[in-house]
Amino acid sequence: MNILLKSATIVNSNQKDIHLKERDILIEDGIISKIADKIEGEKATQIIRLENLHVSLGWMDTGVSFGEPGHEDRETIENGLLTAAKSGFTDIILNPNVHPVPDSSPDIVFLKNAAKNQLTNLHPLGTLTMNADGEDLAELFDMKNVGAVGYYDYKLPIKNSNLLKIALQYTQNFNGLVFSFPLDTQIKGKGIVNEGEVSTKLGLKGIPALAEELQIARDLFILEYAGGRLHIPTISTANSVSLIAEAKKKGLNVSCSVAVHNLFFTDTELEGFDSDFKVMPPLRTKEDSKALLKGIKSGVIDFVSTDHTPLTIEEKRVEFDNANYGTIGLESAFSALNVLLGAEKTVNLLTQGRRTFGVTEPVLLEGQAANLTLFDPDTKIKFTEEHIYSTSKNSMFLNRTLKGRVYGSINNSKIVLN
């Protein structure tokens, strides 16, 4: 299929010659064949003219859950990848939040095969330990060889300090990336939300910021001793930012991410006891959100993740204490970040990160494969269920006024438009 994008404003700060310039873009058989002020449409089988059309390199999300295998009622891989494509994401890092967990090479092969022939590329994480039970290392090297881009016992902290040390040392042999979820479960206790004024007022058991920060401090000490590559997913406190900033100053090979909702919301949202706001790590204070935003702007925080977690009505519409943790976020990510950071910074955040995970970086040049996201950064929207493409509808952004809309994406010689 040949596609002609008409009057598209290109957002790519790495290419100053075309950044924020309006151009026509011709794509032939999946390859960008021409970028020019004006291109006639005789070669195009599909001409795309959209209001205030902007184009960037395709976006990547570093933390997505679906459900298949084991929880297809939450989300299948096929519909999850379609949701990602409609939300502007041409690459996603898939969390091992499935049953059974992917702890061997056949499991990774299954996930890769289930994602074949889709617009959005799926890059799976394997678990760090067998059955994600924290006891014995999984088949890390074998999983790497068939496509695993990192190792993560999803939302489960590594309790055994020596196990983390050994994992960091062993994975240096093949440049593996070790994830460590920042939570000390003994400090957490039975807490379910951020410990503070709001939890006290509502009578909900709290999780101190210390539970996150103590684990991060431990992990960074082990990293300094063992070497290797460490990724700390979805940090949520101001002091976590400071700890990681100090580690980076020392030259440690550590990266981290923050979930969009931890930037946008605070624990005051819990006053309605709406279980869509029950997430892990929990929503924190306004001071924490400000520090996280500052960490993004300074570069201490490497990636913004949607932490997209589809859950069924039965898992969410129950008593707050019993509801599962998680919110979907693919569909609202761009529009929410755009409110906080503006379009250029948001696009920069959503297009970086591939190198850390060993994913090929796209290039917006003639002769290169088209890996593009189409969007309008200026239109204000009220985010409703009609904007949700996921099977599950558990979004904390429902009925929020956001800024910007995603038209769709182009990748793998395919186009998906909303």
Coordinates of C-alpha atoms in Angstrom, one line a residue:
M1 CA 0.0 0.0 0.0
N2 CA 1.2 3.5 -0.9
I3 CA 0.3 6.2 1.6
L4 CA 0.6 10.0 1.2
L5 CA 0.4 12.1 4.4
K6 CA -0.6 15.7 3.4
S7 CA 0.5 18.8 5.2
A8 CA 2.0 17.0 8.2
T9 CA 4.0 19.0 10.8
I10 CA 7.0 16.8 11.7
V11 CA 7.9 16.7 15.4
N12 CA 11.5 15.4 15.7
S13 CA 13.9 17.5 17.6
N14 CA 16.9 15.4 16.5
Q15 CA 16.4 16.6 12.9
K16 CA 16.5 20.3 13.1
D17 CA 16.1 20.7 9.3
I18 CA 12.6 19.3 9.4
H19 CA 11.6 19.7 13.1
L20 CA 8.2 21.6 13.3
K21 CA 8.2 22.0 9.5
E22 CA 5.1 21.2 7.5
R23 CA 5.8 18.5 4.8
D24 CA 4.1 15.9 2.6
I25 CA 5.3 12.4 3.3
L26 CA 5.0 9.6 0.7
I27 CA 5.3 6.0 1.9
E28 CA 5.6 3.2 -0.6
D29 CA 5.5 -0.4 0.4
G30 CA 6.3 0.5 4.0
I31 CA 9.3 2.7 3.1
I32 CA 9.4 6.5 3.3
S33 CA 10.2 7.3 -0.3
K34 CA 9.8 11.1 -0.3
I35 CA 9.5 14.0 2.1
A36 CA 8.8 17.3 0.4
D37 CA 6.9 20.6 0.6
K38 CA 4.4 19.2 -1.9
I39 CA 3.9 15.7 -3.3
E40 CA 1.3 14.9 -5.9
G41 CA -0.9 12.0 -5.1
E42 CA -0.9 9.9 -8.2
K43 CA 1.4 7.2 -6.6
A44 CA -0.7 7.0 -3.5
T45 CA -3.5 4.5 -3.0
Q46 CA -4.4 6.3 0.3
I47 CA -4.2 10.0 0.8
I48 CA -4.5 11.2 4.4
R49 CA -5.6 14.7 5.2
L50 CA -6.3 15.3 8.9
E51 CA -7.0 18.4 10.9
N52 CA -3.8 19.8 12.4
L53 CA -1.9 16.6 11.5
H54 CA 1.4 16.1 13.3
V55 CA 3.8 13.2 12.7
S56 CA 6.6 11.9 14.9
L57 CA 8.7 8.7 15.0
G58 CA 6.6 5.9 16.5
W59 CA 6.2 5.9 20.2
M60 CA 7.3 3.1 22.6
D61 CA 5.8 2.2 26.0
T62 CA 8.2 0.5 28.5
G63 CA 5.6 -1.1 30.6
V64 CA 2.4 -2.7 29.3
S65 CA 0.3 -5.7 30.6
F66 CA -2.3 -7.5 28.6
G67 CA -3.6 -10.8 30.0
E68 CA -3.0 -13.6 27.5
P69 CA -2.1 -16.3 28.3
G70 CA -4.2 -17.0 31.4
H71 CA -6.3 -13.8 31.6
E72 CA -7.7 -13.4 28.2
D73 CA -10.9 -11.9 29.7
R74 CA -8.7 -8.9 30.7
E75 CA -7.1 -8.5 27.3
T76 CA -5.8 -10.6 24.4
I77 CA -2.5 -9.9 22.8
E78 CA -4.2 -9.2 19.4
N79 CA -6.6 -6.5 20.8
G80 CA -3.9 -5.2 23.1
L81 CA -1.6 -4.5 20.2
L82 CA -4.4 -3.0 18.2
T83 CA -5.1 -0.7 21.2
A84 CA -1.5 0.2 21.3
A85 CA -1.5 1.0 17.6
K86 CA -4.6 3.2 17.9
S87 CA -2.9 5.0 20.8
G88 CA 0.2 5.8 18.8
F89 CA 2.6 3.1 20.2
T90 CA 4.5 1.2 17.5
D91 CA 6.6 -0.7 20.1
I92 CA 5.7 -2.0 23.6
I93 CA 7.6 -3.7 26.3
L94 CA 5.3 -6.5 27.6
N95 CA 5.3 -7.2 31.3
P96 CA 5.2 -10.9 32.4
N97 CA 1.9 -10.3 34.0
V98 CA 0.3 -13.5 32.7
H99 CA -0.3 -17.1 33.8
P100 CA 1.8 -19.1 33.6
V101 CA 4.6 -16.6 33.8
P102 CA 7.2 -16.6 31.0
D103 CA 10.2 -18.1 32.7
S104 CA 11.6 -20.2 29.8
S105 CA 12.5 -19.7 26.1
P106 CA 9.3 -21.5 24.8
D107 CA 7.2 -19.0 26.8
I108 CA 8.9 -16.1 25.1
V109 CA 8.5 -17.8 21.7
F110 CA 4.8 -18.1 22.3
L111 CA 4.5 -14.4 23.1
K112 CA 6.5 -13.4 20.0
N113 CA 4.5 -15.7 17.8
A114 CA 1.2 -14.4 19.1
A115 CA 2.2 -10.9 18.1
K116 CA 3.2 -11.7 14.5
N117 CA 1.8 -9.7 11.7
Q118 CA 0.7 -6.8 13.9
L119 CA 1.5 -3.1 13.4
T120 CA 2.8 -2.7 16.9
N121 CA 6.0 -4.7 17.8
L122 CA 5.8 -6.7 21.0
H123 CA 9.1 -7.0 23.0
P124 CA 8.5 -9.4 25.9
L125 CA 10.1 -9.5 29.4
G126 CA 10.8 -12.8 31.0
T127 CA 10.7 -13.3 34.7
L128 CA 13.9 -13.0 36.7
T129 CA 13.2 -16.2 38.7
M130 CA 11.4 -19.5 38.1
N131 CA 7.6 -19.0 38.5
A132 CA 8.5 -15.5 39.7
D133 CA 8.8 -17.0 43.2
G134 CA 12.1 -15.2 44.0
E135 CA 14.0 -18.4 44.7
D136 CA 16.0 -19.6 41.6
L137 CA 17.0 -17.6 38.5
A138 CA 15.0 -18.4 35.4
E139 CA 16.4 -19.4 32.0
L140 CA 17.8 -15.9 31.5
F141 CA 20.3 -16.5 28.7
D142 CA 18.0 -18.8 26.8
M143 CA 15.2 -16.3 26.9
K144 CA 17.5 -13.5 25.7
N145 CA 18.4 -15.6 22.7
V146 CA 14.7 -15.9 21.6
G147 CA 13.8 -12.3 22.2
A148 CA 13.4 -11.4 25.8
V149 CA 14.5 -7.8 26.4
G150 CA 14.8 -7.9 30.2
Y151 CA 13.9 -9.9 33.3
Y152 CA 11.2 -8.8 35.8
D153 CA 9.2 -10.6 38.5
Y154 CA 6.2 -8.3 37.8
K155 CA 5.5 -6.0 40.8
L156 CA 7.2 -8.4 43.1
P157 CA 10.3 -7.1 44.9
I158 CA 13.5 -9.2 45.0
K159 CA 13.7 -10.0 48.7
N160 CA 16.9 -12.0 48.5
S161 CA 19.7 -9.5 48.2
N162 CA 22.2 -12.2 47.2
L163 CA 19.9 -13.3 44.4
L164 CA 19.9 -9.7 43.0
K165 CA 23.7 -9.6 43.2
I166 CA 24.1 -12.9 41.4
A167 CA 21.6 -11.8 38.7
L168 CA 23.5 -8.6 38.0
Q169 CA 26.8 -10.4 37.8
Y170 CA 25.5 -13.3 35.6
T171 CA 23.7 -11.1 33.1
Q172 CA 26.8 -9.0 32.4
N173 CA 27.9 -12.0 30.3
F174 CA 25.2 -11.1 27.7
N175 CA 24.3 -7.5 28.5
G176 CA 21.0 -8.5 30.2
L177 CA 18.7 -6.0 31.9
V178 CA 17.6 -6.8 35.4
F179 CA 14.4 -5.2 36.8
S180 CA 13.9 -4.7 40.5
F181 CA 10.5 -3.5 41.7
P182 CA 11.0 -0.9 44.4
L183 CA 9.1 -2.2 47.4
D184 CA 10.1 -3.5 50.8
T185 CA 7.2 -5.7 51.7
Q186 CA 7.9 -5.8 55.4
I187 CA 7.8 -2.0 55.6
K188 CA 4.6 -2.1 53.4
G189 CA 2.9 -4.5 55.7
K190 CA -0.8 -4.6 55.0
G191 CA -0.8 -1.1 53.4
I192 CA -2.7 -0.5 50.2
V193 CA -2.4 3.3 49.6
N194 CA 0.1 6.0 50.3
E195 CA 0.7 6.6 54.0
G196 CA -0.2 10.2 54.9
E197 CA -3.0 12.5 55.7
V198 CA -5.4 11.1 53.2
S199 CA -4.9 7.4 54.3
T200 CA -5.4 8.5 58.0
K201 CA -8.5 10.5 57.1
L202 CA -10.0 7.6 55.1
G203 CA -9.0 4.9 57.6
L204 CA -7.0 3.0 54.9
K205 CA -3.8 1.2 55.8
G206 CA -0.8 3.2 54.4
I207 CA 2.4 2.3 52.5
P208 CA 5.2 4.6 53.6
A209 CA 7.4 6.2 51.0
L210 CA 10.2 4.5 53.0
A211 CA 9.1 1.1 51.6
E212 CA 10.1 2.2 48.1
E213 CA 13.1 4.2 49.1
L214 CA 14.7 1.6 51.3
Q215 CA 14.5 -1.0 48.5
I216 CA 16.0 1.4 46.0
A217 CA 18.9 2.3 48.3
R218 CA 19.6 -1.4 48.8
D219 CA 19.5 -2.2 45.1
L220 CA 21.8 0.7 44.3
F221 CA 24.4 -0.5 46.9
I222 CA 24.2 -4.0 45.3
L223 CA 24.6 -2.5 41.8
E224 CA 27.6 -0.5 42.9
Y225 CA 29.2 -3.7 44.2
A226 CA 28.2 -6.2 41.5
G227 CA 28.0 -4.0 38.3
G228 CA 25.6 -4.9 35.6
R229 CA 22.5 -3.1 34.3
L230 CA 19.6 -2.3 36.6
H231 CA 16.1 -0.9 35.7
I232 CA 13.8 0.3 38.5
P233 CA 10.3 0.5 37.1
T234 CA 7.6 3.0 38.2
I235 CA 9.2 5.0 41.0
S236 CA 6.8 7.3 42.9
T237 CA 8.5 9.3 45.6
A238 CA 10.6 12.5 45.7
N239 CA 13.4 10.7 47.6
S240 CA 13.5 7.9 45.0
V241 CA 14.4 10.6 42.4
S242 CA 17.2 11.9 44.7
L243 CA 18.6 8.4 45.3
I244 CA 18.8 7.5 41.6
A245 CA 20.2 10.9 40.7
E246 CA 23.1 10.3 43.1
A247 CA 23.7 6.8 41.7
K248 CA 23.9 8.2 38.2
K249 CA 26.4 10.8 39.3
K250 CA 28.5 7.9 40.5
G251 CA 28.3 6.4 37.0
L252 CA 26.1 3.4 37.9
N253 CA 24.3 1.8 35.0
V254 CA 20.8 2.4 36.3
S255 CA 17.6 3.5 34.6
C256 CA 14.1 4.1 35.9
S257 CA 10.6 4.9 34.8
V258 CA 7.5 6.6 36.2
A259 CA 3.9 5.9 35.5
V260 CA 1.9 8.6 33.8
H261 CA -0.8 8.5 36.5
N262 CA 1.8 9.1 39.3
L263 CA 2.6 12.4 37.5
F264 CA -1.0 13.4 36.9
F265 CA -2.8 12.4 40.1
T266 CA -2.2 12.5 43.8
D267 CA -3.7 10.5 46.7
T268 CA -6.4 13.1 47.2
E269 CA -8.3 11.2 44.4
L270 CA -8.9 8.4 46.9
E271 CA -11.5 10.3 48.8
G272 CA -14.2 8.9 46.6
F273 CA -13.0 5.3 47.3
D274 CA -12.9 4.7 43.5
S275 CA -10.9 1.5 43.0
D276 CA -9.7 2.7 39.6
F277 CA -7.3 4.9 41.6
K278 CA -5.9 1.9 43.4
V279 CA -2.5 1.3 41.8
M280 CA 0.9 0.0 42.8
P281 CA 3.0 2.0 43.5
P282 CA 0.2 4.0 45.1
L283 CA -0.6 7.6 44.2
R284 CA 1.5 9.8 46.4
T285 CA 1.5 13.5 47.4
K286 CA 1.6 16.7 45.4
E287 CA 5.2 17.2 46.5
D288 CA 6.1 13.7 45.1
S289 CA 4.4 14.5 41.8
K290 CA 6.3 17.7 41.5
A291 CA 9.6 16.0 42.2
L292 CA 8.8 13.3 39.6
L293 CA 8.1 15.9 37.0
K294 CA 11.3 17.7 37.9
G295 CA 13.1 14.4 37.6
I296 CA 11.8 13.9 34.1
K297 CA 12.8 17.4 33.0
S298 CA 16.3 16.9 34.4
G299 CA 16.8 13.5 32.8
V300 CA 17.1 11.6 36.1
I301 CA 13.9 9.7 35.2
D302 CA 14.6 7.9 31.9
F303 CA 11.1 6.9 30.7
V304 CA 7.5 7.5 31.2
S305 CA 5.4 4.4 31.2
T306 CA 1.6 3.9 30.9
D307 CA 1.9 0.9 33.3
H308 CA -1.2 -0.2 31.3
T309 CA -3.0 -2.9 33.4
P310 CA -6.4 -4.1 32.1
L311 CA -8.6 -5.6 34.8
T312 CA -12.1 -7.0 34.6
I313 CA -15.2 -5.5 36.4
E314 CA -15.0 -8.4 38.8
E315 CA -11.5 -7.5 39.8
K316 CA -12.2 -3.7 40.2
R317 CA -15.8 -3.2 41.2
V318 CA -15.5 -4.6 44.6
E319 CA -14.7 -3.2 48.1
F320 CA -11.6 -0.9 47.8
D321 CA -9.5 -3.2 50.1
N322 CA -10.2 -6.2 47.9
A323 CA -9.8 -4.5 44.4
N324 CA -6.8 -5.4 42.3
Y325 CA -4.1 -2.8 41.7
G326 CA -4.0 -1.2 38.2
T327 CA -5.3 1.2 35.6
I328 CA -5.3 1.2 31.8
G329 CA -3.2 4.0 30.3
L330 CA -2.3 3.5 26.6
E331 CA -5.3 5.4 25.3
S332 CA -4.8 8.4 27.6
A333 CA -1.0 8.6 27.8
F334 CA -0.3 11.2 25.1
S335 CA -3.1 13.5 26.0
A336 CA -2.3 13.4 29.8
L337 CA 1.4 14.0 29.3
N338 CA 0.7 16.8 26.8
V339 CA -1.2 18.6 29.6
L340 CA 1.8 18.4 31.9
L341 CA 4.7 18.7 29.6
G342 CA 3.6 20.1 26.1
A343 CA 3.8 18.2 22.8
E344 CA 7.5 18.4 22.1
K345 CA 8.7 17.1 25.5
T346 CA 6.0 14.5 25.4
V347 CA 7.0 13.2 22.0
N348 CA 10.7 13.2 23.1
L349 CA 9.8 11.0 26.1
L350 CA 7.6 8.6 24.1
T351 CA 10.2 8.1 21.4
Q352 CA 13.2 7.4 23.6
G353 CA 14.1 4.2 25.4
R354 CA 14.6 1.7 22.6
R355 CA 18.3 1.6 23.0
T356 CA 18.1 0.6 26.7
F357 CA 16.0 -2.4 25.7
G358 CA 18.0 -3.4 22.6
V359 CA 15.1 -2.4 20.3
T360 CA 16.0 -1.0 16.8
E361 CA 15.5 2.7 16.7
P362 CA 13.5 4.1 13.7
V363 CA 14.7 7.0 11.6
L364 CA 12.5 9.6 9.9
L365 CA 14.4 9.8 6.6
E366 CA 13.8 8.9 3.0
G367 CA 14.7 5.3 2.2
Q368 CA 13.9 4.2 5.8
A369 CA 11.0 2.0 7.0
A370 CA 8.0 4.1 8.1
N371 CA 7.6 3.8 11.9
L372 CA 5.3 6.8 12.6
T373 CA 2.7 8.2 15.0
L374 CA 0.0 10.6 13.7
F375 CA -1.6 13.0 16.2
D376 CA -3.1 16.4 16.8
P377 CA -1.4 18.1 19.9
D378 CA -3.9 21.0 20.3
T379 CA -7.4 19.7 20.5
K380 CA -8.9 19.5 24.0
I381 CA -10.9 16.3 24.7
K382 CA -13.0 15.0 27.5
F383 CA -11.7 11.4 27.9
T384 CA -14.6 9.0 28.0
E385 CA -15.3 5.3 27.3
E386 CA -15.5 6.0 23.6
H387 CA -11.8 6.7 23.7
I388 CA -11.0 3.3 25.2
Y389 CA -10.1 0.5 22.9
S390 CA -9.1 -2.0 25.6
T391 CA -11.4 -4.9 26.5
S392 CA -11.2 -3.7 30.1
K393 CA -12.3 -0.2 31.0
N394 CA -10.6 0.5 34.3
S395 CA -9.2 4.0 33.6
M396 CA -8.6 6.6 36.2
F397 CA -8.6 9.2 33.4
L398 CA -12.3 8.8 32.7
N399 CA -14.2 12.2 32.4
R400 CA -10.9 14.2 32.7
T401 CA -10.3 17.1 30.3
L402 CA -7.0 16.3 28.4
K403 CA -5.2 17.9 25.5
G404 CA -4.4 16.3 22.2
R405 CA -5.7 13.3 20.3
V406 CA -4.0 10.4 18.5
Y407 CA -5.0 9.7 15.0
G408 CA -3.2 6.4 14.7
S409 CA 0.1 4.9 13.6
I410 CA 2.1 3.4 10.7
N411 CA 4.6 0.5 11.0
N412 CA 5.4 -2.8 9.5
S413 CA 3.8 -1.7 6.2
K414 CA 0.5 -1.3 8.0
I415 CA -1.6 1.7 9.0
V416 CA -4.2 1.9 11.8
L417 CA -6.4 5.0 12.1
N418 CA -9.1 5.7 14.7

